[in-house]
PDB file of C-alpha atoms and ligand atoms in Angstrom:
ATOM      1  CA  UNK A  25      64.535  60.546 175.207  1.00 77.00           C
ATOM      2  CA  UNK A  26      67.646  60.045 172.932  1.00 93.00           C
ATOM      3  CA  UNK A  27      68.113  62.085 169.706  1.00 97.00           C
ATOM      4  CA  UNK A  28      70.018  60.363 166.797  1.00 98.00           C
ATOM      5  CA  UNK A  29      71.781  62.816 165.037  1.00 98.00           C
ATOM      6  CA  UNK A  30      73.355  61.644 161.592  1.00 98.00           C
ATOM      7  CA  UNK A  31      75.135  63.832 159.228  1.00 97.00           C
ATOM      8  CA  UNK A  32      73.543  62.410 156.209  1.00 98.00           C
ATOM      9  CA  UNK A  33      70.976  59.895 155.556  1.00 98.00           C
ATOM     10  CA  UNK A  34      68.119  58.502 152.765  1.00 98.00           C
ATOM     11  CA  UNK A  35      65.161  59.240 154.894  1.00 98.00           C
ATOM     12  CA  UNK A  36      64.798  59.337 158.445  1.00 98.00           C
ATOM     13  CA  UNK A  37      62.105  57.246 158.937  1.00 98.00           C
ATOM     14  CA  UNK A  38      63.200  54.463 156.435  1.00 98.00           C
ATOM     15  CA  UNK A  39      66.149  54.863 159.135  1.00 98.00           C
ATOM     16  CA  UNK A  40      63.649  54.444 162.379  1.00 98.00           C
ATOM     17  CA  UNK A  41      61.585  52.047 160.542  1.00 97.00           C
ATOM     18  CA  UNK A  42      64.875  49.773 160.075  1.00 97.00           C
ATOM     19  CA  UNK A  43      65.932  50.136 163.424  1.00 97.00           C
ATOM     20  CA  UNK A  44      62.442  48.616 165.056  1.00 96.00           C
ATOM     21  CA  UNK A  45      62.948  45.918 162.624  1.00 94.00           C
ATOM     22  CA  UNK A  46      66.223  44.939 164.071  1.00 95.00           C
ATOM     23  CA  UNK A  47      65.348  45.704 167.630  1.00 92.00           C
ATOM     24  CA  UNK A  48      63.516  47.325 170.255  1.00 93.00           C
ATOM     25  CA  UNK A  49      63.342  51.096 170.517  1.00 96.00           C
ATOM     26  CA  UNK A  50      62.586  53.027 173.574  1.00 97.00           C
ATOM     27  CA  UNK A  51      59.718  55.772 173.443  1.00 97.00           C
ATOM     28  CA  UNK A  52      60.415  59.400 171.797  1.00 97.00           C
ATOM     29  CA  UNK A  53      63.686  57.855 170.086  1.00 98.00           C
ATOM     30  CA  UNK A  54      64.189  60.930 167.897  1.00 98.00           C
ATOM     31  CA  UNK A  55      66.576  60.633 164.949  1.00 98.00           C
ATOM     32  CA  UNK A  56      67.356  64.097 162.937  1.00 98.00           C
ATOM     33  CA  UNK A  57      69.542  64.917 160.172  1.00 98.00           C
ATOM     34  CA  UNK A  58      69.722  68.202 157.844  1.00 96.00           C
ATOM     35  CA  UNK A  59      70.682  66.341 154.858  1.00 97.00           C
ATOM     36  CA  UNK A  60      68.655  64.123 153.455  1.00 98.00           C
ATOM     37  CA  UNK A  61      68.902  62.277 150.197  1.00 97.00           C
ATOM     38  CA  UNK A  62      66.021  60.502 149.595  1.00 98.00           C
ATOM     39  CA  UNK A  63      62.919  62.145 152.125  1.00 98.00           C
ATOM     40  CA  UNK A  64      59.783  60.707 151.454  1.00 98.00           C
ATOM     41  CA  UNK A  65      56.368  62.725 151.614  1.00 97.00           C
ATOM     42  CA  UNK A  66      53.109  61.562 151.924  1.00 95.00           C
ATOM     43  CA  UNK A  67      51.254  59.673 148.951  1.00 92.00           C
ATOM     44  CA  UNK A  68      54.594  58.225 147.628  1.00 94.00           C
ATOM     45  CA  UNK A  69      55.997  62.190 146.616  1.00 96.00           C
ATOM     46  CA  UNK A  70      59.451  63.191 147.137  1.00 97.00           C
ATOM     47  CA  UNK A  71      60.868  65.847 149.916  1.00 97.00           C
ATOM     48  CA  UNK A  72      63.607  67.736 149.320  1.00 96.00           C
ATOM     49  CA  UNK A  73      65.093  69.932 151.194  1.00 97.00           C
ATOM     50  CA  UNK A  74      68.299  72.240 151.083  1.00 97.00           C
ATOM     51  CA  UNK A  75      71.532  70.806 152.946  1.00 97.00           C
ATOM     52  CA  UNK A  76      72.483  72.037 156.559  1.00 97.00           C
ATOM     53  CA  UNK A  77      69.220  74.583 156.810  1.00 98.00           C
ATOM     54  CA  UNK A  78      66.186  72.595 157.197  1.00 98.00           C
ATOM     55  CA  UNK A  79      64.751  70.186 160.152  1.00 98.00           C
ATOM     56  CA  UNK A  80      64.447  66.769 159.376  1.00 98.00           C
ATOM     57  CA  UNK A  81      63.231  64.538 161.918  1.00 98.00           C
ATOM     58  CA  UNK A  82      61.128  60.906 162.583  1.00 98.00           C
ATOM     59  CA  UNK A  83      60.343  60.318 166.582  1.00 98.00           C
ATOM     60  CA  UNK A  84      59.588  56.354 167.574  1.00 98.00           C
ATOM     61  CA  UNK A  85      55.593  56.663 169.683  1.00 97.00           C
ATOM     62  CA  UNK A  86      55.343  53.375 171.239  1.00 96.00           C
ATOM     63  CA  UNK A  87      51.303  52.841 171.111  1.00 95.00           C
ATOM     64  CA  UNK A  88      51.612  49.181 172.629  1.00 93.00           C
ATOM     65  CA  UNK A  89      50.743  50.208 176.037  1.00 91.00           C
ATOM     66  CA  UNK A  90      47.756  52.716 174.946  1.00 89.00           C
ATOM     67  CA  UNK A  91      45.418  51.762 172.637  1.00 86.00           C
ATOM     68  CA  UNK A  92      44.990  54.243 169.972  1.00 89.00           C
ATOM     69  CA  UNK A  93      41.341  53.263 168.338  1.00 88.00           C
ATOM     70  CA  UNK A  94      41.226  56.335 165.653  1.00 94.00           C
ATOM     71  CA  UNK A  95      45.227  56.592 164.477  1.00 95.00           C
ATOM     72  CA  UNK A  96      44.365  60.109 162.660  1.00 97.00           C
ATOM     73  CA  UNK A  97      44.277  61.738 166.671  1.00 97.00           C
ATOM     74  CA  UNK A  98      48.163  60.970 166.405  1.00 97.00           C
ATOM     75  CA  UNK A  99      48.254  62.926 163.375  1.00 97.00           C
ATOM     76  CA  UNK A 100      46.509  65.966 164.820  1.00 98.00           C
ATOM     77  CA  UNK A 101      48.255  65.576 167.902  1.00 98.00           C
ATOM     78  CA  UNK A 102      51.241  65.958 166.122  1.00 98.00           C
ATOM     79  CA  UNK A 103      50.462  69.410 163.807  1.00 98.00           C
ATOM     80  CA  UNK A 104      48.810  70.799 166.622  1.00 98.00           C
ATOM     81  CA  UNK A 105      52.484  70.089 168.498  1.00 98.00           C
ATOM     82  CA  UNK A 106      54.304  71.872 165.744  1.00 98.00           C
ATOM     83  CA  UNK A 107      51.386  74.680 165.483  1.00 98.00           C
ATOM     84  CA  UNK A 108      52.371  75.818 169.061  1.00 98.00           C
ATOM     85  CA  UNK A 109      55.942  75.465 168.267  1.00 98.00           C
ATOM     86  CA  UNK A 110      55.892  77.942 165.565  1.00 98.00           C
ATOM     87  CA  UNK A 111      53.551  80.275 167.363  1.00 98.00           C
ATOM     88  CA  UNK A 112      55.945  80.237 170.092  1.00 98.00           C
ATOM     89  CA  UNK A 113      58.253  81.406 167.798  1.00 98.00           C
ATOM     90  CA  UNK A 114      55.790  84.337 166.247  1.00 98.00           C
ATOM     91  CA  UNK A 115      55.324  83.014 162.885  1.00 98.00           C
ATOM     92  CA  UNK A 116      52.629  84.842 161.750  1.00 98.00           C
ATOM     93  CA  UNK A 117      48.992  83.603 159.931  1.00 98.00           C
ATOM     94  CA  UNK A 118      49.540  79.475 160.895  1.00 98.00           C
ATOM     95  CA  UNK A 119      47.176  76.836 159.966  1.00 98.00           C
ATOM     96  CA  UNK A 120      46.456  73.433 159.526  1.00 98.00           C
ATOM     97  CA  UNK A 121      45.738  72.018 156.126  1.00 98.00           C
ATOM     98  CA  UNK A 122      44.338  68.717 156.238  1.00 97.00           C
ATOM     99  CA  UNK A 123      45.553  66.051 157.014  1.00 97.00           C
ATOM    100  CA  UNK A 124      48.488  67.975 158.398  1.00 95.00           C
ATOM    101  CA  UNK A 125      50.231  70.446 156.217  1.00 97.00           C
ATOM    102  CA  UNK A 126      51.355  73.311 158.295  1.00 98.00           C
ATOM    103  CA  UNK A 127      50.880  76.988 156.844  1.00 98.00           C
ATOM    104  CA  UNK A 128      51.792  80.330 157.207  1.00 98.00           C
ATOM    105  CA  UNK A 129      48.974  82.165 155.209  1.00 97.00           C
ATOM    106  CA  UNK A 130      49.010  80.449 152.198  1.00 96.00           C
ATOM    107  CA  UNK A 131      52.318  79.192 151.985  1.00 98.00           C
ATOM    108  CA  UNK A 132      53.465  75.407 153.236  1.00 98.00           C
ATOM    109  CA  UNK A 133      56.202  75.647 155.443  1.00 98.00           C
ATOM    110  CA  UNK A 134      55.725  71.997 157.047  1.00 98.00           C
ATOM    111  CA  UNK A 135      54.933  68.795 156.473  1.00 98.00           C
ATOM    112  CA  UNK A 136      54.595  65.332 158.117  1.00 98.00           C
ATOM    113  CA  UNK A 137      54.113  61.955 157.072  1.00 98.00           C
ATOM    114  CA  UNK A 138      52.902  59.369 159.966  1.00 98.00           C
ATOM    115  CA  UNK A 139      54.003  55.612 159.365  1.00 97.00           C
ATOM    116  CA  UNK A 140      52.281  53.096 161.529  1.00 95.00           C
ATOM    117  CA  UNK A 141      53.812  50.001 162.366  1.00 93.00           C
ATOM    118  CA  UNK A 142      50.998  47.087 162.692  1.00 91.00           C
ATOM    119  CA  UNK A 143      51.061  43.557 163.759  1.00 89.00           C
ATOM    120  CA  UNK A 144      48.191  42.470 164.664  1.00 88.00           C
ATOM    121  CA  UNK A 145      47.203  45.568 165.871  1.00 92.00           C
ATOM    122  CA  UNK A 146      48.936  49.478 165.870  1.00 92.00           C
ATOM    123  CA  UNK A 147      52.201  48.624 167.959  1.00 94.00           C
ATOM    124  CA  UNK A 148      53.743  52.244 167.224  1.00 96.00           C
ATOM    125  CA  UNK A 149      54.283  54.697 164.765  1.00 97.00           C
ATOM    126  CA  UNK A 150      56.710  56.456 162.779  1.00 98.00           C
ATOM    127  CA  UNK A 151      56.712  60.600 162.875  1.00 98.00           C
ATOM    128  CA  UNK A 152      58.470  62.305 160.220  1.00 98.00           C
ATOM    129  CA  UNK A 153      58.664  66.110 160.408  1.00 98.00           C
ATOM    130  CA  UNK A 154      59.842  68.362 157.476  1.00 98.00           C
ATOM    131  CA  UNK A 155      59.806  71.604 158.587  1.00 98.00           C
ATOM    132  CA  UNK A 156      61.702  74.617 156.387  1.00 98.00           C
ATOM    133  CA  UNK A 157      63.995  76.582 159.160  1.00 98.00           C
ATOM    134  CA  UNK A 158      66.473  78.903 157.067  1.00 98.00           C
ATOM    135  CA  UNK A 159      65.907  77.850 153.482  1.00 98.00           C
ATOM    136  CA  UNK A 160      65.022  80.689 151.467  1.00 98.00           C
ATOM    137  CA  UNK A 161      65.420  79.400 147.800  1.00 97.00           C
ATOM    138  CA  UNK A 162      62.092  77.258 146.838  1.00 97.00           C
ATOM    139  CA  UNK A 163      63.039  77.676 143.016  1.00 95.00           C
ATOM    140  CA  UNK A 164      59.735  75.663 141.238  1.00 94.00           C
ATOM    141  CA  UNK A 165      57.676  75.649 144.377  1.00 95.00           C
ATOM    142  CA  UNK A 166      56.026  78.634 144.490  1.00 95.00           C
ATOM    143  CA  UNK A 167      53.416  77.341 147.638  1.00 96.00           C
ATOM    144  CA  UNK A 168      56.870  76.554 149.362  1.00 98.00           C
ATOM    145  CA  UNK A 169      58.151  78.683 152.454  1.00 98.00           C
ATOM    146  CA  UNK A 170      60.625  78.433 155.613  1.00 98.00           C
ATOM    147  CA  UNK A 171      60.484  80.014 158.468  1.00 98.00           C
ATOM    148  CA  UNK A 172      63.704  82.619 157.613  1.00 98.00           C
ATOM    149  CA  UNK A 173      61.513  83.366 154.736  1.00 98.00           C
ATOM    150  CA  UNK A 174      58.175  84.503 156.831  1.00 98.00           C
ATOM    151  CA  UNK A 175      60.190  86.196 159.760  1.00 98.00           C
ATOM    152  CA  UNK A 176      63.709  87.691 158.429  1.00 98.00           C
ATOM    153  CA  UNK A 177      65.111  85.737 161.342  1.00 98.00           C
ATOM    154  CA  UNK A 178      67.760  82.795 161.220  1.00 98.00           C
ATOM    155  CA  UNK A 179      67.024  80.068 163.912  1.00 98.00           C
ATOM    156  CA  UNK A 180      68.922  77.733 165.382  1.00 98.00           C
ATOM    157  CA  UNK A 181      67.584  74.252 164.281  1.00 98.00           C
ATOM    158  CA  UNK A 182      68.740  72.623 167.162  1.00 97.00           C
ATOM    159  CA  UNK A 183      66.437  74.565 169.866  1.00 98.00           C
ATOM    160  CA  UNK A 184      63.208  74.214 167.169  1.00 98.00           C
ATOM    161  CA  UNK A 185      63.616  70.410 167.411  1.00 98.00           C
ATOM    162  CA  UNK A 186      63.989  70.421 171.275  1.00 98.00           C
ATOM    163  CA  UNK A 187      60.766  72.359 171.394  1.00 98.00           C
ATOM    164  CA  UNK A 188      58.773  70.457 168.860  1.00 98.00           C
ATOM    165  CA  UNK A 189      59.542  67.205 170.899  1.00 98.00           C
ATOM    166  CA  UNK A 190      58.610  68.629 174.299  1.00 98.00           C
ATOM    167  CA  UNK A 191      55.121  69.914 172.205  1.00 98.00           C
ATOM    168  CA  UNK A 192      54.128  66.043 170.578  1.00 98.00           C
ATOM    169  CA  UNK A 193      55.262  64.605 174.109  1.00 97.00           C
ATOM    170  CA  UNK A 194      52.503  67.400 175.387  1.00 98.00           C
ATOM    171  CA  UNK A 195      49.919  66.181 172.935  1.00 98.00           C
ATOM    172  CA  UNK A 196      50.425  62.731 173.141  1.00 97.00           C
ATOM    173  CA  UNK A 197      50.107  62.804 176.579  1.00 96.00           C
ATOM    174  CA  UNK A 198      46.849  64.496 176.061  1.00 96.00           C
ATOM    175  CA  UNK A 199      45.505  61.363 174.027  1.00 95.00           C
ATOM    176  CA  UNK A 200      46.654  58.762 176.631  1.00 94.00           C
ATOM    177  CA  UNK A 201      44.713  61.154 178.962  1.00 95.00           C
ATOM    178  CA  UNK A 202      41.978  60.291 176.960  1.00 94.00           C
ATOM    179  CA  UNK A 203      41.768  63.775 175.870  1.00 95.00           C
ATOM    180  CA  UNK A 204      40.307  63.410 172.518  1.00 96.00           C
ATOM    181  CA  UNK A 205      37.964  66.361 172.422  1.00 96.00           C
ATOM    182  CA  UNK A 206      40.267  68.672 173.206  1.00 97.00           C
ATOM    183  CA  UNK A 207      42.869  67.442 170.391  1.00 97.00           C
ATOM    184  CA  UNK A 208      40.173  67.462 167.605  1.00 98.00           C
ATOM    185  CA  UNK A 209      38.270  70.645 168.914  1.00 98.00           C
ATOM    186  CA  UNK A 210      41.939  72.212 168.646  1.00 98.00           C
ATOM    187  CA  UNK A 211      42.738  70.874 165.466  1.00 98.00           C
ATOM    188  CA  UNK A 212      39.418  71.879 163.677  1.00 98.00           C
ATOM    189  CA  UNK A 213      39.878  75.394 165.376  1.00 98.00           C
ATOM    190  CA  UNK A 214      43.350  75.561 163.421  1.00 98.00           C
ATOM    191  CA  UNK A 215      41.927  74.204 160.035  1.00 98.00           C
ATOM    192  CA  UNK A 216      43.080  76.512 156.866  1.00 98.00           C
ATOM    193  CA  UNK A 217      39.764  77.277 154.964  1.00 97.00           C
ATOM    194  CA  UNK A 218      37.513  76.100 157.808  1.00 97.00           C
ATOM    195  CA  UNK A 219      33.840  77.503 156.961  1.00 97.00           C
ATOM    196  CA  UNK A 220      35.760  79.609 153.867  1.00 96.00           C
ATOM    197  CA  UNK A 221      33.915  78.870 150.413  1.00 96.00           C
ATOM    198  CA  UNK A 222      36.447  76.450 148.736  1.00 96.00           C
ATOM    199  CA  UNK A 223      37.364  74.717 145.658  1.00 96.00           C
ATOM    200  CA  UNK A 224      38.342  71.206 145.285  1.00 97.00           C
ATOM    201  CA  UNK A 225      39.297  68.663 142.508  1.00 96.00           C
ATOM    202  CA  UNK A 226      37.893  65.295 142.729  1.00 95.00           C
ATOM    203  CA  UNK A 227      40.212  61.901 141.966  1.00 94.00           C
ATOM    204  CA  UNK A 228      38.783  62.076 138.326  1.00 95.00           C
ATOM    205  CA  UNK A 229      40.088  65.753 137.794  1.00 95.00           C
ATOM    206  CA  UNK A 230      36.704  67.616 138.738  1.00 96.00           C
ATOM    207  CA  UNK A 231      36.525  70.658 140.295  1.00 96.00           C
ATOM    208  CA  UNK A 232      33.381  71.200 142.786  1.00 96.00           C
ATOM    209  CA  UNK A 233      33.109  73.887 145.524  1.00 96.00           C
ATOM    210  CA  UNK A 234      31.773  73.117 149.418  1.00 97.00           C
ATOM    211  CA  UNK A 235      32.786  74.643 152.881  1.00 98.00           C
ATOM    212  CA  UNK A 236      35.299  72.617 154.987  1.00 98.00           C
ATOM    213  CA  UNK A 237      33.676  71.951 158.125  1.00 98.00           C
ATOM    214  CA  UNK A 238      35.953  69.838 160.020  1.00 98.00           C
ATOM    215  CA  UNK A 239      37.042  65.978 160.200  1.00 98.00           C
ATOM    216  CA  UNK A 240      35.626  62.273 161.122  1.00 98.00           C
ATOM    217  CA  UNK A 241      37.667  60.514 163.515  1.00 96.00           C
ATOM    218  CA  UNK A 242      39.026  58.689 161.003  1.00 96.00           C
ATOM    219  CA  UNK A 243      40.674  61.691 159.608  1.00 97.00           C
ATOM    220  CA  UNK A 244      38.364  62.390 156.664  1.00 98.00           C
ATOM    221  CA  UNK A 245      38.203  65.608 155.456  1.00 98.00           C
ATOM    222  CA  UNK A 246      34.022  67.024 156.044  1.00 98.00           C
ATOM    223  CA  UNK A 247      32.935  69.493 152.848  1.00 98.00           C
ATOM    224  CA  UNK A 248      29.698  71.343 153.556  1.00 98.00           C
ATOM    225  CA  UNK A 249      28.294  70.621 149.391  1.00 96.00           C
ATOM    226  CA  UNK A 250      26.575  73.088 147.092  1.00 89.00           C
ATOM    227  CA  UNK A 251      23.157  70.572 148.124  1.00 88.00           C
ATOM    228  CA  UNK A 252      23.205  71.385 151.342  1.00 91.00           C
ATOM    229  CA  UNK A 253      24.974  67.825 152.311  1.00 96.00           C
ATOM    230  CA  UNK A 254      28.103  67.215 154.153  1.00 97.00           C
ATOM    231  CA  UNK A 255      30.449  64.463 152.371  1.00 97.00           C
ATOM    232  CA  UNK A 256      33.546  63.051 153.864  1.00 98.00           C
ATOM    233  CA  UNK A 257      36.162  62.428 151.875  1.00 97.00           C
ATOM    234  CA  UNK A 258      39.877  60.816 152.107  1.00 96.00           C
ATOM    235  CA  UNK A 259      43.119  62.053 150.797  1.00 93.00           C
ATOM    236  CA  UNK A 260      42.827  60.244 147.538  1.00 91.00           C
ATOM    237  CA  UNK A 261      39.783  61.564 146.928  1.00 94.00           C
ATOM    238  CA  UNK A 262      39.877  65.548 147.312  1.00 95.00           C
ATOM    239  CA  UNK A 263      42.679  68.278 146.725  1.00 93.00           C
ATOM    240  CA  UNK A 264      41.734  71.443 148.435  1.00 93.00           C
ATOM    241  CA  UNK A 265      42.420  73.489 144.944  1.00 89.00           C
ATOM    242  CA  UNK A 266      41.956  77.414 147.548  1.00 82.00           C
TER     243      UNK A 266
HETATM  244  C1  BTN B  19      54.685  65.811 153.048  1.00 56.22           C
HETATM  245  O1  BTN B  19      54.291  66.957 153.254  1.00 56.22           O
HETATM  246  O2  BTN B  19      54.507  65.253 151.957  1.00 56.22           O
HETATM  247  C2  BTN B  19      55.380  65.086 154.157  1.00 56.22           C
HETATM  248  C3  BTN B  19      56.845  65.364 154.190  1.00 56.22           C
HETATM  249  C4  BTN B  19      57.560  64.661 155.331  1.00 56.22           C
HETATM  250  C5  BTN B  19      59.063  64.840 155.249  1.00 56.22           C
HETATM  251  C6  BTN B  19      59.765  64.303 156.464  1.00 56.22           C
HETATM  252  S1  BTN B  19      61.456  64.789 156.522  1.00 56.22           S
HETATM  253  C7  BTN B  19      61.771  63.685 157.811  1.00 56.22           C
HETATM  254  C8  BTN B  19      60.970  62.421 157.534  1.00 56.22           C
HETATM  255  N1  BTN B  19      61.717  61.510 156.704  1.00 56.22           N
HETATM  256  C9  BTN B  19      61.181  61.350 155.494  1.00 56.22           C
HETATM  257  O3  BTN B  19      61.643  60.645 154.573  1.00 56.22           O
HETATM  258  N2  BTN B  19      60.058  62.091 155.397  1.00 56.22           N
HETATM  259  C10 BTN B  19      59.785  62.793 156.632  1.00 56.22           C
END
């Protein structure tokens, strides 16, 4: 495994995804930086994140030599990986919101946005992790947190990457193992609101109530509705409202 580290850079997975265009990349390339200028989150927002305090990674998962049929395992595989990361280092009241937002009670302190890289078929995938070390000024973003925040204690950014990598290589191995029950039974065991009574906003701005229940294979979030049916829904569809 090599680790890229650059002192300042747009996004590091607009980095990753440059270098595969230009040439081949070995497995678990990781390239890190805590200053990024123009981070990406998922469904085209931005991510920003204070200078010199904050992890920002993207590892290189080569998927051309395993077959991954439902692409949403990587993305469990991957918060469950930064779940027992965190536990490890006793951050209390963690979840999972769907897809992959990692909590501590009700307050994001992680997030992750998986690019795939297709031709033909899924040849690998991009993993960009944005997790809030030692940050403790979210002015405007009051569901915002860092670790530093939660605990009181600094960390050294360095050691929370090493151990986040060793915990996807763990779970990744787990889904070439064929291990699939055991990623999504962990995952859904992990899922913020699971079985809760929850509100949600639908893509035309209306708010319904259901119990989460767990996901589809292909990622979609199951609600438990008001009629007694279970609907699956994708991320442009719902917004878990609390
Ligand atoms: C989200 O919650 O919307 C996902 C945020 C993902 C941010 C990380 S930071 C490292 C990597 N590079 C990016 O440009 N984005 C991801």
């Amino acid at each position: 495994m090599s680790i890229i580290k650059l002192s300042a850079i747009d996004s590091t997975n607009s980095f990753l995804r440059d270098m595969i265009a230009n040439g081949v990349v070995a497995d678990y390339t990781v390239v890190a930086t805590q200053n990024q200028t123009k981070g990406r989150g998922q469904m085209g927002t931005v991510w920003n994140s204070e200078e010199g305090k904050n992890l920002m990674f993207s590892v290189f998962k080569d998927l051309s030599k395993h077959e991954v049929v439902y692409p949403f395992y990587i993305s469990m595989a991957v918060s469950l990986a930064i779940l027992k990361s965190l536990k490890g280092l006793n951050v209390p009241n963690l979840s999972i919101k769907w897809p992959n937002d990692i909590l501590s009670a009700n307050n994001k302190v992680c997030g992750v946005l998986i690019e795939n890289v297709i031709k033909n078929k899924l040849e690998s995938t991009i993993i960009g992790v944005g997790l809030n070390v030692n940050q403790t000024n979210f002015k405007g973003l009051p569901k915002a947190s860092s670790l530093k925040k939660i605990t009181g204690v600094q960390y050294n950014v360095d050691e929370v990457l090493h151990d986040i990598i060793g915990n996807i290589k763990f779970y990744s191995e787990m889904l070439e193992a064929e291990n699939y029950k055991a990623v999504k039974d962990a995952y859904e065991a992990n899922l913020f609101r699971k079985n809760k009574p929850s509100t949600f906003k639908n893509a035309e701005g209306v708010m319904f109530s259901g119990f989460i229940k767990g996901v589809s294979k292909y990622g979609k979030l199951m609600v438990l509705l008001e009629d007694e049916i279970i609907e699956k829904f994708d991320l442009k569809q719902i917004t878990l409202m609390y």
